[in-house]
Short mmCIF file of C-alpha atoms and ligand atoms in Angstrom, two decimals:
data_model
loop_
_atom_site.label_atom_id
_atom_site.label_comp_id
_atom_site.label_asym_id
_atom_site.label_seq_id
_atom_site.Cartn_x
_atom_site.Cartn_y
_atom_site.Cartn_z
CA UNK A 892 32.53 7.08 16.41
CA UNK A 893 29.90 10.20 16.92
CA UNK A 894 26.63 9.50 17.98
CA UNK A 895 25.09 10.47 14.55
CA UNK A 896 26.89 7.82 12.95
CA UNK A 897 26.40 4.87 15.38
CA UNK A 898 24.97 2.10 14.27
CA UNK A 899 23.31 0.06 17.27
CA UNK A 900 24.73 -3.17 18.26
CA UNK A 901 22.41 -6.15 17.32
CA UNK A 902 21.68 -6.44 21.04
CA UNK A 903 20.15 -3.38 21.21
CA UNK A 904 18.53 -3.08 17.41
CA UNK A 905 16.59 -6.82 18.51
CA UNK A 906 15.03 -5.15 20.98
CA UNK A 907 13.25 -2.32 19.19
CA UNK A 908 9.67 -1.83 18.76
CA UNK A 909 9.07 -1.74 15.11
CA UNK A 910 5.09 -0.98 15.72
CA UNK A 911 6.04 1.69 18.23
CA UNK A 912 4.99 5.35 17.40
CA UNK A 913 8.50 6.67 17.03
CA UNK A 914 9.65 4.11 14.65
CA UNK A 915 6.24 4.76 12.76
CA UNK A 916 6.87 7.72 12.51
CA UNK A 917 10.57 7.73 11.11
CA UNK A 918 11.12 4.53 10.17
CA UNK A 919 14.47 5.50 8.29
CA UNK A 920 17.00 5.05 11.91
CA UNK A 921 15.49 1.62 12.67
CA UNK A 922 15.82 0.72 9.26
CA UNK A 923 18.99 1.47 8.70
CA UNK A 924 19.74 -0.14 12.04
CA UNK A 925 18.24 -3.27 10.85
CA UNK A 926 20.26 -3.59 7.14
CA UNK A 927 23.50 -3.07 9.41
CA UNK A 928 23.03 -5.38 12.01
CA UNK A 929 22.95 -8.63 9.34
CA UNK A 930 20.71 -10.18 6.41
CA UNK A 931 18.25 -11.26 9.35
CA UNK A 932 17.75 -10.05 13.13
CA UNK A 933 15.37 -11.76 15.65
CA UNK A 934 13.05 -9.19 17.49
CA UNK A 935 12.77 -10.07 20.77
CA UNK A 936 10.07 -8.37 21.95
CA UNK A 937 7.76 -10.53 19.56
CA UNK A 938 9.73 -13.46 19.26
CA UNK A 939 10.17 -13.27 15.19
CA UNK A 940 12.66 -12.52 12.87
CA UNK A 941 13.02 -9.83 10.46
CA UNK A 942 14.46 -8.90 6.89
CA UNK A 943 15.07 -5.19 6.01
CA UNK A 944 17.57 -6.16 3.26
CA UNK A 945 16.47 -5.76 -0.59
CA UNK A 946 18.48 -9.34 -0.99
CA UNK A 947 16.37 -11.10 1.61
CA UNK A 948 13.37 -9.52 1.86
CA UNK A 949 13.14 -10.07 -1.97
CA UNK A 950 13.64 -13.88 -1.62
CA UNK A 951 11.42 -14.37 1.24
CA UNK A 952 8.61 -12.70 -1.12
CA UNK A 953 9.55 -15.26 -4.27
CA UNK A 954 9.84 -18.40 -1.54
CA UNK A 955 6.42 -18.74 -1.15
CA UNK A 956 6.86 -22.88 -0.32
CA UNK A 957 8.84 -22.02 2.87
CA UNK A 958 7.58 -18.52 3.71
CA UNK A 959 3.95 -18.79 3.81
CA UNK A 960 1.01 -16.64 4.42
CA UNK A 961 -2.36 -18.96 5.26
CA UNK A 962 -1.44 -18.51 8.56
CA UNK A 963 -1.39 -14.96 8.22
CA UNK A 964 0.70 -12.09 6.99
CA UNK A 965 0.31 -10.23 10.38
CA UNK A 966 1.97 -10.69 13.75
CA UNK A 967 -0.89 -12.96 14.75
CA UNK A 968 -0.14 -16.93 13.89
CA UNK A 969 -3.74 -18.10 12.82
CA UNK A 970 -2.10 -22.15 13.99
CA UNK A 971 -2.90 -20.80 17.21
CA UNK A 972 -4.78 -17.52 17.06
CA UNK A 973 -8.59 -16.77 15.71
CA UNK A 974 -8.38 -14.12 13.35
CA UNK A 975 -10.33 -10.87 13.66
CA UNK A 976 -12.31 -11.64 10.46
CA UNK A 977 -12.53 -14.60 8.16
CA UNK A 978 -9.12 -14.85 6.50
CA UNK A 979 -8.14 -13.26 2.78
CA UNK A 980 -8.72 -16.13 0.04
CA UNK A 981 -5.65 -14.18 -1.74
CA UNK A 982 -3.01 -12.45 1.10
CA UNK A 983 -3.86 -15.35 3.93
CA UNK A 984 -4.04 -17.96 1.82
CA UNK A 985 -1.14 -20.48 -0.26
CA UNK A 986 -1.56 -22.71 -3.56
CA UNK A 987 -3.37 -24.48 -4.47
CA UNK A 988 -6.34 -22.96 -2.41
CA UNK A 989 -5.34 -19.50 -3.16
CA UNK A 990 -5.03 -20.06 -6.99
CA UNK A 991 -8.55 -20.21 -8.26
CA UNK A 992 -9.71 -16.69 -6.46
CA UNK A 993 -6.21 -14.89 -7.67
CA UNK A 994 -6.64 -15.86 -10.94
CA UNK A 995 -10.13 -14.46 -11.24
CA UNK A 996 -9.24 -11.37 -9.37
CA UNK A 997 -6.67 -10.93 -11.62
CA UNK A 998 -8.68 -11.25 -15.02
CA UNK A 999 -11.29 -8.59 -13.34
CA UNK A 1000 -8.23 -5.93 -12.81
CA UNK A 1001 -6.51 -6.91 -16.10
CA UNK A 1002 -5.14 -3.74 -18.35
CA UNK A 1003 -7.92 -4.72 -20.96
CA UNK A 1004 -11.01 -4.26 -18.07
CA UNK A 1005 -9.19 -0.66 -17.38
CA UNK A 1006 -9.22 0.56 -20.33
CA UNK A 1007 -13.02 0.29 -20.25
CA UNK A 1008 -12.16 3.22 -17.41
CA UNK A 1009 -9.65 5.06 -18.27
CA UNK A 1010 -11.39 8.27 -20.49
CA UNK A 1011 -13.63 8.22 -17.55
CA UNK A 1012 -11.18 8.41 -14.76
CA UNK A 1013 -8.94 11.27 -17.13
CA UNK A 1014 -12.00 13.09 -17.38
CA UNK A 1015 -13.05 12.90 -14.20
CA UNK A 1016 -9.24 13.86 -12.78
CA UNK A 1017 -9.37 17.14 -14.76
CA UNK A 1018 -12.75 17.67 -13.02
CA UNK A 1019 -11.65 17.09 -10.00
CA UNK A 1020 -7.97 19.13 -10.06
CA UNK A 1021 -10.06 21.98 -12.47
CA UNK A 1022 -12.64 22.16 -9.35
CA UNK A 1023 -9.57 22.00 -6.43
CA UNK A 1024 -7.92 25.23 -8.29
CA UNK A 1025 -11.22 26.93 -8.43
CA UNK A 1026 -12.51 26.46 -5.21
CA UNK A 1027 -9.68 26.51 -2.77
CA UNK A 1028 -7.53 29.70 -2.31
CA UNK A 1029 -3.65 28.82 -3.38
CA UNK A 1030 -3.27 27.24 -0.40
CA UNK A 1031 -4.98 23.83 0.72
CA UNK A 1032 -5.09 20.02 2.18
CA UNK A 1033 -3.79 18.18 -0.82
CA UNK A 1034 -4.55 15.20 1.17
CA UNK A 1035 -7.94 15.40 1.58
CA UNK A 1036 -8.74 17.68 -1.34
CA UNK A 1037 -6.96 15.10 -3.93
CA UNK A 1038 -5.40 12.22 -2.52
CA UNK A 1039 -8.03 10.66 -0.77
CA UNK A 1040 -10.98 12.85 -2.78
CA UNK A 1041 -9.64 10.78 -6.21
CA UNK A 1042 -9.39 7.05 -5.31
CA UNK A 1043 -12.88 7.70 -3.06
CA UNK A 1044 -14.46 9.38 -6.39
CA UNK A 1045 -13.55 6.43 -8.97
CA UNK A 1046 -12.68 2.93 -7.11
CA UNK A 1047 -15.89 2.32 -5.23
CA UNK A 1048 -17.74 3.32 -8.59
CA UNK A 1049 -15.65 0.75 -10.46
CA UNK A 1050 -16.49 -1.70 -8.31
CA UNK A 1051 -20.14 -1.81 -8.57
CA UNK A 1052 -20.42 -0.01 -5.12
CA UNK A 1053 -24.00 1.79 -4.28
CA UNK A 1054 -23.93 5.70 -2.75
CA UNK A 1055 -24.10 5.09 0.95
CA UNK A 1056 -21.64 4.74 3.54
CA UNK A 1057 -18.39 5.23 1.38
CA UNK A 1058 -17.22 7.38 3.96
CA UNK A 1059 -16.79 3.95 5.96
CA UNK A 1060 -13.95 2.40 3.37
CA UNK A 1061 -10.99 4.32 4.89
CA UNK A 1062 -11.75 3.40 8.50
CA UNK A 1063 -12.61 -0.34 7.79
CA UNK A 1064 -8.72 -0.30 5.47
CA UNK A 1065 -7.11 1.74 8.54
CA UNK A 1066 -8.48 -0.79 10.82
CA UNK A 1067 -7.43 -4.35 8.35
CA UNK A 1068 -3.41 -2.76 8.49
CA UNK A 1069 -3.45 -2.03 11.91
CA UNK A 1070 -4.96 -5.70 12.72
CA UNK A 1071 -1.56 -7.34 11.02
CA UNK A 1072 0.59 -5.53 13.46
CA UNK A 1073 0.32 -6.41 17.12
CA UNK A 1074 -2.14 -5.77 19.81
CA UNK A 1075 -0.98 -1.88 20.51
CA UNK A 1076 -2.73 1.22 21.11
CA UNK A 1077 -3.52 1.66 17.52
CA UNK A 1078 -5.38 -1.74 17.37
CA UNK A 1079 -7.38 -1.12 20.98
CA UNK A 1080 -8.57 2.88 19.29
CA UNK A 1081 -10.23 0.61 16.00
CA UNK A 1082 -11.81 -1.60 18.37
CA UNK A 1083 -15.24 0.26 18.89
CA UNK A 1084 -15.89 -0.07 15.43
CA UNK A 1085 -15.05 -3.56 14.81
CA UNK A 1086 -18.11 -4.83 14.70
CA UNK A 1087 -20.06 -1.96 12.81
CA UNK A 1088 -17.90 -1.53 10.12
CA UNK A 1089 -17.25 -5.32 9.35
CA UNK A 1090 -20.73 -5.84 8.94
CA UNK A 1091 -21.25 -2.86 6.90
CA UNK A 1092 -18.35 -4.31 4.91
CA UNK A 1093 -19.77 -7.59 4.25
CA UNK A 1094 -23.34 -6.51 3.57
CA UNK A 1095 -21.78 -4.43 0.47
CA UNK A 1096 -19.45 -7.66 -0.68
CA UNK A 1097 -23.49 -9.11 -1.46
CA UNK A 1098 -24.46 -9.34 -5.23
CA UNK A 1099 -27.25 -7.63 -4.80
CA UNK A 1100 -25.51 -5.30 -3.05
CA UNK A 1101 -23.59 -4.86 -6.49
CA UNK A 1102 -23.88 -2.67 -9.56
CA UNK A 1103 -24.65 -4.87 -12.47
CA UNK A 1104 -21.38 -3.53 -14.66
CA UNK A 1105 -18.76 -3.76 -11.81
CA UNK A 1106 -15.45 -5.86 -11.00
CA UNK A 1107 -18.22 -6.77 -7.97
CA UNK A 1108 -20.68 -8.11 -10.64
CA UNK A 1109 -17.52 -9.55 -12.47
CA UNK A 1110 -16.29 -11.10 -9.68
CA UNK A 1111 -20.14 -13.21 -8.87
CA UNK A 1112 -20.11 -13.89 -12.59
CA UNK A 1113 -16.62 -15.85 -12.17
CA UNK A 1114 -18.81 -18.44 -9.60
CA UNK A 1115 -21.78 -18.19 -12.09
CA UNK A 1116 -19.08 -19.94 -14.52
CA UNK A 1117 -17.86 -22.18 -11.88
CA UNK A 1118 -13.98 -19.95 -12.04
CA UNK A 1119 -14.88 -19.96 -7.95
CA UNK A 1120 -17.53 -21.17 -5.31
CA UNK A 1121 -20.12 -18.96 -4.79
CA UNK A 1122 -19.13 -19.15 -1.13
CA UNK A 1123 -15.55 -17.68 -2.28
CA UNK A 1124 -17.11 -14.47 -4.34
CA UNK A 1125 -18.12 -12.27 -1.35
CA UNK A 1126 -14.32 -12.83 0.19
CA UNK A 1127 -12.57 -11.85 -3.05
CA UNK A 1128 -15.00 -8.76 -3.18
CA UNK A 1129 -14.43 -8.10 0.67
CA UNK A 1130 -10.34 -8.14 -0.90
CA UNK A 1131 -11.50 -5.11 -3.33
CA UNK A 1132 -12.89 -3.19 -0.61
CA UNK A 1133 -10.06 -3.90 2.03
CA UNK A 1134 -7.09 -3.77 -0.12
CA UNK A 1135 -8.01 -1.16 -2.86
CA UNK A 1136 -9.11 2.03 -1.17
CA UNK A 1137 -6.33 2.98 1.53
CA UNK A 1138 -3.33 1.83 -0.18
CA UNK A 1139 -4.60 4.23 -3.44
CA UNK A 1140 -5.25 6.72 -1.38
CA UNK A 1141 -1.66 7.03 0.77
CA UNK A 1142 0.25 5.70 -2.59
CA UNK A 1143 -0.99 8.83 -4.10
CA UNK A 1144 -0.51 11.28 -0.98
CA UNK A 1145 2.99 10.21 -0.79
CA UNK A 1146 3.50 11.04 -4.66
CA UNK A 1147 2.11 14.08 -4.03
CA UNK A 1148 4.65 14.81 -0.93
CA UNK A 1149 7.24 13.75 -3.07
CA UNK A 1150 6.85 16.11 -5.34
CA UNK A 1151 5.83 19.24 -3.16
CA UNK A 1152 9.59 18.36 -1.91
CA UNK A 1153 11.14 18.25 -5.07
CA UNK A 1154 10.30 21.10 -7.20
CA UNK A 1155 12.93 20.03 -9.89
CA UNK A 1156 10.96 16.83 -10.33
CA UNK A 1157 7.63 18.32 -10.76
CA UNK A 1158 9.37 20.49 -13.54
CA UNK A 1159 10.41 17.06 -14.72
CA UNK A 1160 6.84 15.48 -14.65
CA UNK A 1161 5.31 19.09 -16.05
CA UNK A 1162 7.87 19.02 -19.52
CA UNK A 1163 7.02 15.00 -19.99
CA UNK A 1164 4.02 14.02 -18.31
CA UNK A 1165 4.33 10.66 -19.67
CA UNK A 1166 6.62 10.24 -16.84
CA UNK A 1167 3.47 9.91 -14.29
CA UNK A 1168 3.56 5.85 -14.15
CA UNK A 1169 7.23 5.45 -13.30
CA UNK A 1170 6.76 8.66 -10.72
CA UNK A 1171 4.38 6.77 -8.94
CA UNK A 1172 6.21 3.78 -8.70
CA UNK A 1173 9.27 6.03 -7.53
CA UNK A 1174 6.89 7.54 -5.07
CA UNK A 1175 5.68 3.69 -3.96
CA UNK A 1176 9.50 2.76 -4.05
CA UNK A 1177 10.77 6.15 -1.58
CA UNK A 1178 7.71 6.00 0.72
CA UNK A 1179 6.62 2.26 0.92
CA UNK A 1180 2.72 2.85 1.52
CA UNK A 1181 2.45 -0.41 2.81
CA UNK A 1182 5.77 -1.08 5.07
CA UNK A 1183 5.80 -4.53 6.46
CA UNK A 1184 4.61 -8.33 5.57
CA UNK A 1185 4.81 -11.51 7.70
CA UNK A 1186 5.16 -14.54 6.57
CA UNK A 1187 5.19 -17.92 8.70
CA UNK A 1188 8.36 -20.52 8.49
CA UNK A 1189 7.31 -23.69 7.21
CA UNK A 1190 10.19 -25.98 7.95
CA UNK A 1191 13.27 -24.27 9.56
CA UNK A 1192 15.17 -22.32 7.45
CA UNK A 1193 18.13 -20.95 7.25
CA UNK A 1194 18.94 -17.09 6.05
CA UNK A 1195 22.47 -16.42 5.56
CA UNK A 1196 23.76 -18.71 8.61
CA UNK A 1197 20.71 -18.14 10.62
CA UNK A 1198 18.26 -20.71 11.80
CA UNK A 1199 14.53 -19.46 11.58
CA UNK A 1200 12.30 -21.92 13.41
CA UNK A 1201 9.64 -23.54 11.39
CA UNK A 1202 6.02 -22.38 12.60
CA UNK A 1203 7.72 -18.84 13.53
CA UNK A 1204 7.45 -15.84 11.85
CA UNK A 1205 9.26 -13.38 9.62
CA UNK A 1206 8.87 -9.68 9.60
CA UNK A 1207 9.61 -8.34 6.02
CA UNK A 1208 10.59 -4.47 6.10
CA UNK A 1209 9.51 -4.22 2.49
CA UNK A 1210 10.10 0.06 3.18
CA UNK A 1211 13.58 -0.85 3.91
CA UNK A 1212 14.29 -3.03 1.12
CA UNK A 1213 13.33 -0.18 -1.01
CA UNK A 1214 15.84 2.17 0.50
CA UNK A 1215 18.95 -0.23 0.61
CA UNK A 1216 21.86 0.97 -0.24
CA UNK A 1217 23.22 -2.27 -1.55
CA UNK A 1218 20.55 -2.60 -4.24
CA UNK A 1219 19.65 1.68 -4.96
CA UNK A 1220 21.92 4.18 -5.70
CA UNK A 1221 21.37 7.41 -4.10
CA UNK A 1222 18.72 5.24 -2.16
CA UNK A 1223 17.02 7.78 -0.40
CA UNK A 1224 16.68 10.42 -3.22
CA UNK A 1225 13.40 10.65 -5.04
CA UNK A 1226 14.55 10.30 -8.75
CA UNK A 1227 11.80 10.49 -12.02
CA UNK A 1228 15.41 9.95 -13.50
CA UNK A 1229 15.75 5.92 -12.23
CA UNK A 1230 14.38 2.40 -12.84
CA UNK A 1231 12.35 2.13 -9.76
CA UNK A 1232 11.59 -1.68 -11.08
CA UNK A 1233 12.61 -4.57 -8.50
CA UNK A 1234 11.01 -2.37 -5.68
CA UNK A 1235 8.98 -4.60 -3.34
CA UNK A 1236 6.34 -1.69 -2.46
CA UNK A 1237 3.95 -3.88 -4.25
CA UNK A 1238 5.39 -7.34 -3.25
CA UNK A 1239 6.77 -9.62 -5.61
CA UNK A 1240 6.43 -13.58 -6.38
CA UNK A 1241 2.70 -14.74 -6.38
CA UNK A 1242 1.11 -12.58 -4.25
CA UNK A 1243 2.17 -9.44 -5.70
CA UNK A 1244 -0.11 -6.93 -5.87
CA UNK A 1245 -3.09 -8.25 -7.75
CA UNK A 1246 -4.31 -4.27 -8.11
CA UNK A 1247 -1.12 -2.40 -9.14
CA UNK A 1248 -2.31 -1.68 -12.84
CA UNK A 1249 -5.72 0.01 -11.00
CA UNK A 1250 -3.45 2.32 -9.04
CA UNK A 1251 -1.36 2.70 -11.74
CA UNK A 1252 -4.03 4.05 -13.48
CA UNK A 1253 -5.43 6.18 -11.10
CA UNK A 1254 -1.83 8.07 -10.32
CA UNK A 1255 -1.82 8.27 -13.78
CA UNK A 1256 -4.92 10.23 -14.36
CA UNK A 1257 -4.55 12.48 -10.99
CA UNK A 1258 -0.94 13.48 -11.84
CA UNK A 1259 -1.07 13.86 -15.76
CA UNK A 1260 -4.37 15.94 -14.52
CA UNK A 1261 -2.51 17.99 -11.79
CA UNK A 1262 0.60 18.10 -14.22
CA UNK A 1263 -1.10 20.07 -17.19
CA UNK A 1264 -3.13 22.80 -14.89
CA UNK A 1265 -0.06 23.11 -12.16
CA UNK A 1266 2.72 25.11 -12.40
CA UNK A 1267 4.18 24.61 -9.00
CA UNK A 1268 3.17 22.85 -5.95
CA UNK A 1269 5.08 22.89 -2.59
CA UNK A 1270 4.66 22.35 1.03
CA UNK A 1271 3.19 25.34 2.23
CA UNK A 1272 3.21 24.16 6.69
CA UNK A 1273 3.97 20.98 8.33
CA UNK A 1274 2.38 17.61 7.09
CA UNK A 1275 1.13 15.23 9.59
CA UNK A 1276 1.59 11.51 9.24
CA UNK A 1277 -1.61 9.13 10.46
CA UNK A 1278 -0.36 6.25 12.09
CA UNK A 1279 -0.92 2.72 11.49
CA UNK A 1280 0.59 -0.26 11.97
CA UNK A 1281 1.45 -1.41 8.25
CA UNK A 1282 0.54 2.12 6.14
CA UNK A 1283 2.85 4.81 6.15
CA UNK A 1284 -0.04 7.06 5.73
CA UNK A 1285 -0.94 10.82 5.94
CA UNK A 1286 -3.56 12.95 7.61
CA UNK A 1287 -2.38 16.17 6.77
CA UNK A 1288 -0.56 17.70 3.20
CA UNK A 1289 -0.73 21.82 2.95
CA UNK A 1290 0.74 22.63 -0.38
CA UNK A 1291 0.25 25.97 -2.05
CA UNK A 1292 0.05 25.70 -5.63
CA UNK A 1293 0.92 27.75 -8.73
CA UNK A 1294 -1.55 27.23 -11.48
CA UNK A 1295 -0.93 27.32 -15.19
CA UNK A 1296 -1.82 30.04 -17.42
C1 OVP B 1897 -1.98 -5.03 0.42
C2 OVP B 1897 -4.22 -6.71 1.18
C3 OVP B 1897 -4.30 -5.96 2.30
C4 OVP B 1897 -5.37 -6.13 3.12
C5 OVP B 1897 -6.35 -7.05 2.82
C6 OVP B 1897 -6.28 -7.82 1.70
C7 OVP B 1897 -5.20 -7.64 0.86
C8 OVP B 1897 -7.36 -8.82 1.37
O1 OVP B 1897 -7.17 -9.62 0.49
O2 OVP B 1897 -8.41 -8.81 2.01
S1 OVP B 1897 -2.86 -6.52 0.09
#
């Protein structure tokens, strides 16, 4: 066997460091790794065990009875460990307790509250790409320009958010998917800003803090009706804030990779722009914006032959899932032409992505934007990856576009 086409021992494979740089970076070897060394592998190094199989990963997110997250859906097992911040009342928590605040927060997110938004996000996308291609030469950060300019622009305006400070959102996200992987360098460089940026978080997660007309204002109204304690509301808004801005912003960055490295998909997306909603869920599928989940054994369980100890916990490689082999054809090829439905990008089961129809929406009006008023767009220099613990996010995207006549 070449060394190209080894595939580490599970000796060696249980004791990699997912969270290390390297593996951040280019997650593909370890995943791979992973799928062939069995349905589940224990990690040494932090003492759980881990799925990177579609099969498993997949029924670990539907199980929610034995795989549960109030103990936390990081490394850190809140039966033993404080938490960095109050826990989630929707990601940290299980029924029944995380029932009444899920059902609210989804009502508030519904397709029928978006399409209250929707002419006003399009319009504001063709704004946005119409002031990109007029401004910048042919050659720019599609990153910063449009990836993280969009979500910034429209989310914290949706959600009743006042003028000040947005530029704190990204750090406070970067700094909640870092804290659910363990105590590495990553987590010790947020650690300054702790403290600042929480409180500026919860101040905003205040009604009065609120706009009157946003999923904020909707979300105090549910306790007004008695849908949630008034306690609760602040903690489901603190969910908007934490939740909604980073994963938008990197979901969209890694469409827009995808396509500056696949010309012959963009000409795809450009001749039936309806195409933009399954393209993004392609794009979540083939990049996996958020990569990993825990989730904590309740009783000891067994995965394929395998005894996982009840009170440990599980490392879900929901990236890798979404690039087996066993459940994708072609796995690693990004493909307008497939069903990218099943991916686990978003989750699945009952804590699946409460906001997917609000990102939805917003790749929607970014790419059908970009789509009409681009002829080409490709990478124009070398992208740079930010690290984090659970994002696979970007810093960096040079494209040079094309535009329309
Ligand atoms: C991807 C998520 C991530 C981080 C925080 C929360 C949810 C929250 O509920 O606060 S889901």
């Amino acid at each position: 066997m070449t060394g190209t086409t080894h595939v580490p021992a599970t000796s060696v494979v249980g004791d990699a460091d997912p969270f290390a740089p390297e593996h951040l970076l280019h997650p593909g070897p370890l995943h791979r790794a992973l799928r062939a060394a069995g349905p589940v592998v224990h990690l040494r190094r932090y003492d759980v065990h881990a799925l990177a199989r579609h099969r498993e990963v997949r029924a670990a997110l539907v199980d929610w009875q034995n795989f549960r997250s109030g103990a936390g859906v990081g490394l850190a097992n809140f039966r033993h460990e404080t938490p960095w911040r109050p826990p989630s009342l929707l990601l940290e928590a299980d029924p029944p307790h995380h029932d009444a605040p899920r059902s609210v927060l989804r009502d508030v997110l519904a397709p029928p509250a978006l399409r209250r938004l929707r002419e006003k996000w399009q319009s504001t996308a063709e704004e946005l790409v119409d002031a990109v291609l007029a401004e910048q030469e042919e050659e720019f950060d599609a990153f910063a320009t449009l990836a993280a300019a969009f979500p910034l622009k429209v989310f914290p305006d949706a959600v009743g958010l006042g003028p000040d400070g947005r530029e704190n959102l990204l750090p406070y996200g970067n700094m909640a998917f870092n804290a659910f992987g363990p105590r590495n360098d990553l987590v010790t460089a947020d650690a300054p800003r702790v403290a600042e940026l929480s409180a500026w978080v919860d101040a905003r997660c205040r009604r009065e803090a609120l706009d009157e007309n946003g999923f904020g204002a909707r979300i105090w109204a549910a306790a007004d009706r008695g849908d949630l304690t008034h306690d609760q509301a602040p903690r489901v808004v603190r969910s908007l804030l934490t939740a909604g801005v980073d994963t938008t912003v990197h979901g969209l960055a890694a469409a827009l990779y995808a396509f500056a490295t696949h010309p012959e998909e963009w000409q795809r997306l450009r001749e039936r722009p309806e195409l933009a909603r399954v393209a993004f869920d392609e794009a979540v599928r083939w990049q996996s914006p958020v990569q990993t989940f825990f989730r904590t054994a309740t009783a000891d369980i067994d995965v394929a032959g395998t005894v996982v100890p009840e009170g440990s916990k599980i490392l879900m490689f929901l990236g890798s899932a979404n690039r087996d082999p066993d459940r994708w054809d072609d796995a690693d090829r990004f493909d307008l032409g497939r069903d990218p439905s099943g991916h686990v990008g978003f989750g699945m089961g009952i804590h699946q992505c409460v906001g997917q129809h609000v990102a939805r929406l917003e790749a929607e009006s970014l790419l059908t934007a970009l789509a009409r008023r681009v002829e080409r767009i490709e990478l124009c220099g070398e992208p740079r990856r930010h690290l984090n613990n659970t994002l696979r996010s970007w810093a960096f995207l040079p494209v040079r576009v094309r535009p329309a006549r």
